[in-house]
Amino acid sequence: MDRAAGIKYKPAKWWSLNDKGKILCTLCPRYCTIGNNQAGFCYIRQNIDGKLYTLGYGHPTGFAIDPIEKKPLFHFMPGSKILSFGTAGCNLGCKFCQNWSISKAKLDAINSVEASPEDVVNIALKYKTPSIAFTYNDPVIFGEYVIDISRLARERNIKTVMVTAGYIDKEARKEVFQYIDAANVDLKAFTEEFYHKLTFSHIQPVLDTLQWLHNETDVWFEITTLLIPGENDSGDEIKRMCEWILKNLSDRVPLHFTAFHPDFKMRNKPPTPPSTLVHARNIALNMGIKYCYTGNIHNIEGQTTYCPGCGNVVIKRDWHSILEISLTEGRCNYCSTKIDGRFFLL
């Protein structure tokens, strides 16, 4: 089935018809009710004659080859390259979105390319990238595409990574993450007020996803929080976030505090001072988080992995570049302490 612009539709999963003949999309906790010829909040899931289709399947907005540290993932195949892509649309409405030109675009308003799951995997093979990242916008909204690519990638021994806000229905996530190897989850703040006012979503489903990843899957995951001056950067909020992580996840989950720059609908906010990131990192480390990092600034100390056993440097970084590695089979070269992560290439 084709639309006038020539973009092919793909039947979507995770939906039902309600008693008024509208579609209820159950992919994410937004649970959009979608009338005929209308799209959900994410723009790329559309009701056509009483059936739900996904416009994003097979239509990425382009590809890039990045250092895996850019995702950011610091404990998953460090030093390797990753094939990155996204689609149009998003299921959150972050006023501070750093990729808004993609996430807030409809598919017919942005240049996209055609790429089947086989094409994506073949690109990774061609350029010898050992992993593929679903990123830029939230891959939850193109979950069908994620499943088919990650299944095929696993058959070809290529890893797959979700860079996501974790805003996904508890049943759908079992399928979407079925073949995923790693994830970076944006924990955007630690208050419902922030989530409601600045992302048009809710915090609890994100916390549920984090606990599910930790307790019920083998997915390696790290957490990122973009600190926005005056919105989510108070010491009290950071302490409460760390307390929750320590209680509900683990002291071994890597935590990244990254710098905001003015964008989209929050151009009136100043950039995050580096001192704010350093302070947040110190709070986390003092509370017992073993691996905590600063991002979007040059700060070698804040981007370096230290052995939790002896305190020596095991991975020294500057921005997205690795300067030094002192690991053997995932263990510290100085004291043989196991460093948490998936170090397949070391």
Short mmCIF file of C-alpha atoms in Angstrom, two decimals:
data_model
loop_
_atom_site.label_atom_id
_atom_site.label_comp_id
_atom_site.label_asym_id
_atom_site.label_seq_id
_atom_site.Cartn_x
_atom_site.Cartn_y
_atom_site.Cartn_z
CA MET A 1 0.00 0.00 0.00
CA ASP A 2 1.48 3.33 -1.07
CA ARG A 3 0.74 6.89 -0.13
CA ALA A 4 0.71 9.66 -2.73
CA ALA A 5 4.30 10.58 -1.95
CA GLY A 6 5.36 7.04 -2.75
CA ILE A 7 6.21 6.01 0.80
CA LYS A 8 5.29 2.39 1.52
CA TYR A 9 3.21 1.53 4.54
CA LYS A 10 3.98 -1.38 6.84
CA PRO A 11 1.27 -2.99 8.99
CA ALA A 12 1.90 -2.05 12.61
CA LYS A 13 1.81 -4.16 15.75
CA TRP A 14 0.42 -3.25 19.19
CA TRP A 15 -3.05 -1.84 18.54
CA SER A 16 -6.76 -2.58 18.80
CA LEU A 17 -10.05 -1.03 17.72
CA ASN A 18 -12.10 0.66 20.43
CA ASP A 19 -15.89 0.69 20.65
CA LYS A 20 -16.04 3.91 18.61
CA GLY A 21 -14.15 2.41 15.70
CA LYS A 22 -10.96 4.32 16.45
CA ILE A 23 -7.57 2.69 16.85
CA LEU A 24 -5.96 2.45 20.27
CA CYS A 25 -2.18 2.29 19.84
CA THR A 26 -0.62 0.31 22.70
CA LEU A 27 3.04 0.66 21.78
CA CYS A 28 3.80 3.33 24.38
CA PRO A 29 2.12 4.72 27.52
CA ARG A 30 0.69 7.61 25.51
CA TYR A 31 -1.99 5.18 24.26
CA CYS A 32 -3.08 7.40 21.39
CA THR A 33 -6.64 7.09 20.13
CA ILE A 34 -6.35 7.56 16.38
CA GLY A 35 -9.20 8.35 14.00
CA ASN A 36 -9.27 7.33 10.35
CA ASN A 37 -6.54 8.97 8.24
CA GLN A 38 -4.99 10.43 11.37
CA ALA A 39 -1.60 9.79 12.94
CA GLY A 40 -0.60 9.34 16.55
CA PHE A 41 1.46 11.81 18.56
CA CYS A 42 4.66 10.35 17.08
CA TYR A 43 3.56 11.22 13.49
CA ILE A 44 4.60 7.88 11.97
CA ARG A 45 1.86 5.51 13.17
CA GLN A 46 -1.27 6.12 11.13
CA ASN A 47 -4.84 4.81 10.95
CA ILE A 48 -5.76 3.93 7.39
CA ASP A 49 -9.23 2.46 6.87
CA GLY A 50 -9.35 1.00 10.37
CA LYS A 51 -5.89 -0.54 10.41
CA LEU A 52 -2.69 0.83 11.94
CA TYR A 53 0.38 1.27 9.75
CA THR A 54 3.90 2.43 10.52
CA LEU A 55 5.40 4.92 8.10
CA GLY A 56 8.87 4.71 9.61
CA TYR A 57 9.56 1.10 8.66
CA GLY A 58 12.26 1.01 6.00
CA HIS A 59 12.63 4.81 5.89
CA PRO A 60 15.56 6.06 7.97
CA THR A 61 16.56 9.69 7.72
CA GLY A 62 20.15 8.75 6.89
CA PHE A 63 23.12 6.94 8.38
CA ALA A 64 26.28 7.90 10.24
CA ILE A 65 29.23 5.99 11.64
CA ASP A 66 30.02 7.13 15.17
CA PRO A 67 32.28 6.16 18.04
CA ILE A 68 30.14 4.08 20.36
CA GLU A 69 31.11 6.49 23.14
CA LYS A 70 28.88 9.09 21.44
CA LYS A 71 25.68 7.19 22.30
CA PRO A 72 26.94 7.43 25.11
CA LEU A 73 28.00 3.88 25.95
CA PHE A 74 31.28 3.65 27.89
CA HIS A 75 31.11 0.02 29.01
CA PHE A 76 29.94 -1.65 25.81
CA MET A 77 32.59 -2.48 23.20
CA PRO A 78 34.67 0.65 24.03
CA GLY A 79 36.69 2.08 21.18
CA SER A 80 34.49 0.51 18.50
CA LYS A 81 32.46 2.16 15.75
CA ILE A 82 28.69 1.95 15.49
CA LEU A 83 26.31 2.46 12.56
CA SER A 84 23.69 5.00 13.68
CA PHE A 85 20.31 5.98 12.25
CA GLY A 86 16.81 7.12 13.17
CA THR A 87 13.53 8.01 11.47
CA ALA A 88 11.18 10.97 11.63
CA GLY A 89 8.92 11.48 14.63
CA CYS A 90 9.01 10.84 18.38
CA ASN A 91 6.62 9.79 21.13
CA LEU A 92 7.84 12.47 23.54
CA GLY A 93 7.49 16.22 23.20
CA CYS A 94 10.68 17.46 24.84
CA LYS A 95 10.89 21.24 24.66
CA PHE A 96 14.68 20.94 24.91
CA CYS A 97 15.09 18.32 22.17
CA GLN A 98 18.60 18.38 20.71
CA ASN A 99 17.47 16.49 17.56
CA TRP A 100 14.19 18.32 17.00
CA SER A 101 14.67 18.72 13.24
CA ILE A 102 14.24 14.93 13.01
CA SER A 103 12.08 14.06 16.02
CA LYS A 104 9.51 16.77 15.33
CA ALA A 105 9.32 16.15 11.58
CA LYS A 106 6.72 14.22 9.64
CA LEU A 107 8.12 11.66 7.25
CA ASP A 108 6.92 13.50 4.15
CA ALA A 109 8.60 16.71 5.36
CA ILE A 110 12.09 15.29 5.70
CA ASN A 111 14.54 13.63 3.36
CA SER A 112 14.47 9.91 4.03
CA VAL A 113 16.06 6.95 2.31
CA GLU A 114 14.75 3.46 1.68
CA ALA A 115 16.51 0.68 3.57
CA SER A 116 15.16 -2.77 4.35
CA PRO A 117 16.40 -4.59 7.47
CA GLU A 118 18.72 -6.54 5.18
CA ASP A 119 20.06 -3.29 3.73
CA VAL A 120 20.83 -1.91 7.19
CA VAL A 121 22.70 -5.04 8.24
CA ASN A 122 24.59 -5.10 4.94
CA ILE A 123 25.68 -1.49 5.48
CA ALA A 124 27.09 -2.47 8.87
CA LEU A 125 28.91 -5.40 7.28
CA LYS A 126 30.23 -3.25 4.43
CA TYR A 127 31.70 -0.66 6.78
CA LYS A 128 32.76 -3.27 9.36
CA THR A 129 30.87 -1.70 12.23
CA PRO A 130 30.30 -4.38 14.89
CA SER A 131 27.09 -2.79 16.09
CA ILE A 132 24.03 -0.81 14.96
CA ALA A 133 22.39 2.00 16.97
CA PHE A 134 18.74 2.98 16.76
CA THR A 135 19.05 6.62 17.77
CA TYR A 136 18.49 10.34 16.97
CA ASN A 137 14.73 10.05 17.52
CA ASP A 138 13.25 7.44 19.86
CA PRO A 139 13.38 3.97 18.29
CA VAL A 140 10.38 2.85 20.34
CA ILE A 141 8.13 4.38 17.68
CA PHE A 142 9.60 2.21 14.91
CA GLY A 143 9.61 -0.94 17.04
CA GLU A 144 8.66 -3.25 14.16
CA TYR A 145 11.74 -2.10 12.22
CA VAL A 146 13.91 -2.50 15.34
CA ILE A 147 12.77 -6.09 15.83
CA ASP A 148 13.43 -7.15 12.24
CA ILE A 149 16.85 -5.47 12.08
CA SER A 150 18.03 -6.68 15.48
CA ARG A 151 16.91 -10.26 14.75
CA LEU A 152 18.80 -10.31 11.47
CA ALA A 153 21.82 -8.56 12.99
CA ARG A 154 22.09 -11.18 15.70
CA GLU A 155 22.15 -13.90 13.04
CA ARG A 156 25.12 -12.08 11.47
CA ASN A 157 26.88 -11.53 14.83
CA ILE A 158 26.26 -7.77 14.82
CA LYS A 159 25.19 -6.15 18.08
CA THR A 160 22.28 -3.71 18.33
CA VAL A 161 21.80 -0.72 20.61
CA MET A 162 18.69 1.25 21.63
CA VAL A 163 19.18 4.93 22.51
CA THR A 164 15.82 5.64 24.06
CA ALA A 165 13.77 7.52 26.64
CA GLY A 166 12.38 4.17 27.78
CA TYR A 167 8.78 5.32 27.28
CA ILE A 168 7.28 2.04 26.13
CA ASP A 169 4.37 -0.20 27.11
CA LYS A 170 5.30 -3.13 29.34
CA GLU A 171 4.05 -5.73 26.85
CA ALA A 172 5.50 -4.13 23.72
CA ARG A 173 8.95 -3.76 25.27
CA LYS A 174 9.30 -7.55 25.58
CA GLU A 175 9.21 -7.79 21.79
CA VAL A 176 11.08 -4.59 20.92
CA PHE A 177 14.03 -5.45 23.17
CA GLN A 178 14.02 -9.17 22.40
CA TYR A 179 17.21 -9.13 20.30
CA ILE A 180 18.78 -5.92 21.66
CA ASP A 181 22.25 -6.15 23.20
CA ALA A 182 22.64 -2.74 24.85
CA ALA A 183 20.75 0.45 25.58
CA ASN A 184 21.29 3.97 26.77
CA VAL A 185 18.17 5.19 28.55
CA ASP A 186 17.51 8.90 29.01
CA LEU A 187 16.30 9.48 32.55
CA LYS A 188 15.43 13.06 31.75
CA ALA A 189 14.87 14.23 35.32
CA PHE A 190 13.63 12.88 38.61
CA THR A 191 10.35 14.74 39.03
CA GLU A 192 6.93 14.14 37.52
CA GLU A 193 6.57 17.90 37.09
CA PHE A 194 9.58 18.02 34.72
CA TYR A 195 8.31 15.07 32.69
CA HIS A 196 4.79 16.47 32.48
CA LYS A 197 5.66 20.08 31.61
CA LEU A 198 8.80 19.67 29.52
CA THR A 199 8.39 16.28 27.80
CA PHE A 200 4.58 15.79 27.77
CA SER A 201 5.01 12.36 29.31
CA HIS A 202 5.31 10.73 32.74
CA ILE A 203 8.26 9.47 34.75
CA GLN A 204 6.89 6.19 36.15
CA PRO A 205 6.89 4.21 32.86
CA VAL A 206 10.56 5.15 32.39
CA LEU A 207 11.43 3.95 35.89
CA ASP A 208 9.49 0.75 35.18
CA THR A 209 11.50 0.18 32.00
CA LEU A 210 14.78 0.66 33.85
CA GLN A 211 13.79 -1.85 36.52
CA TRP A 212 12.60 -4.30 33.88
CA LEU A 213 15.89 -4.02 31.97
CA HIS A 214 17.82 -4.66 35.18
CA ASN A 215 15.68 -7.45 36.62
CA GLU A 216 14.33 -9.31 33.61
CA THR A 217 16.74 -8.95 30.69
CA ASP A 218 20.38 -9.45 29.75
CA VAL A 219 20.53 -6.07 27.99
CA TRP A 220 23.55 -4.01 29.05
CA PHE A 221 22.31 -0.50 29.79
CA GLU A 222 23.60 2.87 30.88
CA ILE A 223 21.67 5.96 31.97
CA THR A 224 21.99 9.54 30.72
CA THR A 225 20.58 12.71 32.26
CA LEU A 226 20.85 16.01 30.38
CA LEU A 227 21.20 18.64 33.09
CA ILE A 228 19.29 21.85 32.28
CA PRO A 229 20.05 24.91 34.41
CA GLY A 230 17.23 25.63 36.84
CA GLU A 231 15.12 22.68 35.73
CA ASN A 232 16.66 19.38 36.88
CA ASP A 233 20.16 20.23 38.14
CA SER A 234 19.62 20.75 41.86
CA GLY A 235 21.75 18.76 44.24
CA ASP A 236 18.64 17.47 46.01
CA GLU A 237 17.13 16.07 42.81
CA ILE A 238 20.41 14.43 41.80
CA LYS A 239 20.68 12.83 45.25
CA ARG A 240 17.14 11.44 45.00
CA MET A 241 17.89 10.07 41.54
CA CYS A 242 21.03 8.35 42.76
CA GLU A 243 19.21 6.95 45.80
CA TRP A 244 16.60 5.43 43.48
CA ILE A 245 19.27 3.92 41.22
CA LEU A 246 21.13 2.42 44.17
CA LYS A 247 17.93 1.00 45.68
CA ASN A 248 16.20 -0.26 42.53
CA LEU A 249 19.02 -0.98 40.08
CA SER A 250 22.67 -1.26 41.06
CA ASP A 251 25.71 0.79 42.02
CA ARG A 252 27.30 -0.66 38.85
CA VAL A 253 24.97 0.95 36.28
CA PRO A 254 26.99 3.68 34.50
CA LEU A 255 25.45 7.13 34.87
CA HIS A 256 26.16 10.02 32.47
CA PHE A 257 25.45 13.67 33.25
CA THR A 258 25.56 15.66 30.01
CA ALA A 259 25.51 19.35 29.14
CA PHE A 260 22.46 21.07 27.67
CA HIS A 261 22.78 23.65 24.92
CA PRO A 262 19.92 26.02 24.01
CA ASP A 263 17.73 24.48 21.31
CA PHE A 264 14.19 24.00 20.00
CA LYS A 265 11.74 25.63 22.46
CA MET A 266 14.27 26.30 25.24
CA ARG A 267 16.61 28.75 23.57
CA ASN A 268 16.23 31.13 26.50
CA LYS A 269 18.13 28.79 28.82
CA PRO A 270 21.93 29.12 29.16
CA PRO A 271 24.23 26.19 28.44
CA THR A 272 25.02 23.93 31.37
CA PRO A 273 28.16 25.14 33.18
CA PRO A 274 30.85 22.42 33.35
CA SER A 275 30.93 22.93 37.13
CA THR A 276 27.33 21.69 37.35
CA LEU A 277 28.27 18.41 35.69
CA VAL A 278 31.34 17.98 37.89
CA HIS A 279 29.25 18.65 41.00
CA ALA A 280 26.59 16.13 39.93
CA ARG A 281 29.25 13.51 39.26
CA ASN A 282 30.81 14.08 42.68
CA ILE A 283 27.42 13.65 44.35
CA ALA A 284 26.87 10.34 42.55
CA LEU A 285 30.34 9.02 43.34
CA ASN A 286 30.09 10.03 46.99
CA MET A 287 26.75 8.23 47.26
CA GLY A 288 28.27 5.00 45.94
CA ILE A 289 27.69 5.00 42.17
CA LYS A 290 30.75 3.19 40.84
CA TYR A 291 30.80 4.62 37.31
CA CYS A 292 29.71 8.19 36.68
CA TYR A 293 30.65 10.43 33.78
CA THR A 294 30.33 13.96 32.41
CA GLY A 295 29.39 14.52 28.77
CA ASN A 296 29.29 17.21 26.08
CA ILE A 297 32.29 18.92 27.68
CA HIS A 298 36.04 18.32 27.64
CA ASN A 299 36.78 16.76 31.02
CA ILE A 300 39.22 13.87 30.95
CA GLU A 301 38.74 13.02 34.62
CA GLY A 302 34.96 12.99 34.26
CA GLN A 303 35.09 10.79 31.16
CA THR A 304 37.58 8.25 32.48
CA THR A 305 36.71 4.84 33.95
CA TYR A 306 38.41 4.06 37.23
CA CYS A 307 38.69 0.59 38.72
CA PRO A 308 36.27 0.27 41.66
CA GLY A 309 38.77 -2.09 43.28
CA CYS A 310 42.07 -0.20 43.25
CA GLY A 311 41.11 3.20 41.83
CA ASN A 312 43.53 3.09 38.92
CA VAL A 313 42.61 4.28 35.42
CA VAL A 314 41.33 1.44 33.26
CA ILE A 315 39.88 3.44 30.32
CA LYS A 316 41.09 7.01 29.81
CA ARG A 317 38.92 9.14 27.52
CA ASP A 318 38.80 12.65 26.13
CA TRP A 319 35.39 13.48 24.69
CA HIS A 320 34.65 10.45 22.46
CA SER A 321 38.26 9.34 22.04
CA ILE A 322 39.97 6.61 24.04
CA LEU A 323 43.49 7.57 25.07
CA GLU A 324 44.43 4.53 27.12
CA ILE A 325 43.04 1.11 28.02
CA SER A 326 44.33 -0.98 30.92
CA LEU A 327 41.96 -3.93 30.73
CA THR A 328 42.48 -7.59 29.92
CA GLU A 329 39.38 -9.68 29.28
CA GLY A 330 37.31 -7.12 31.13
CA ARG A 331 39.53 -7.06 34.22
CA CYS A 332 41.73 -4.33 35.65
CA ASN A 333 45.38 -4.80 34.68
CA TYR A 334 46.48 -3.61 38.14
CA CYS A 335 44.35 -5.68 40.53
CA SER A 336 42.27 -8.02 38.32
CA THR A 337 38.96 -6.57 39.54
CA LYS A 338 36.18 -7.26 37.04
CA ILE A 339 35.00 -4.05 35.36
CA ASP A 340 31.27 -4.14 34.69
CA GLY A 341 30.37 -4.09 31.02
CA ARG A 342 30.56 -5.99 27.74
CA PHE A 343 34.11 -5.70 26.45
CA PHE A 344 33.83 -7.89 23.38
CA LEU A 345 36.62 -6.21 21.45
CA LEU A 346 39.23 -6.11 24.21
#
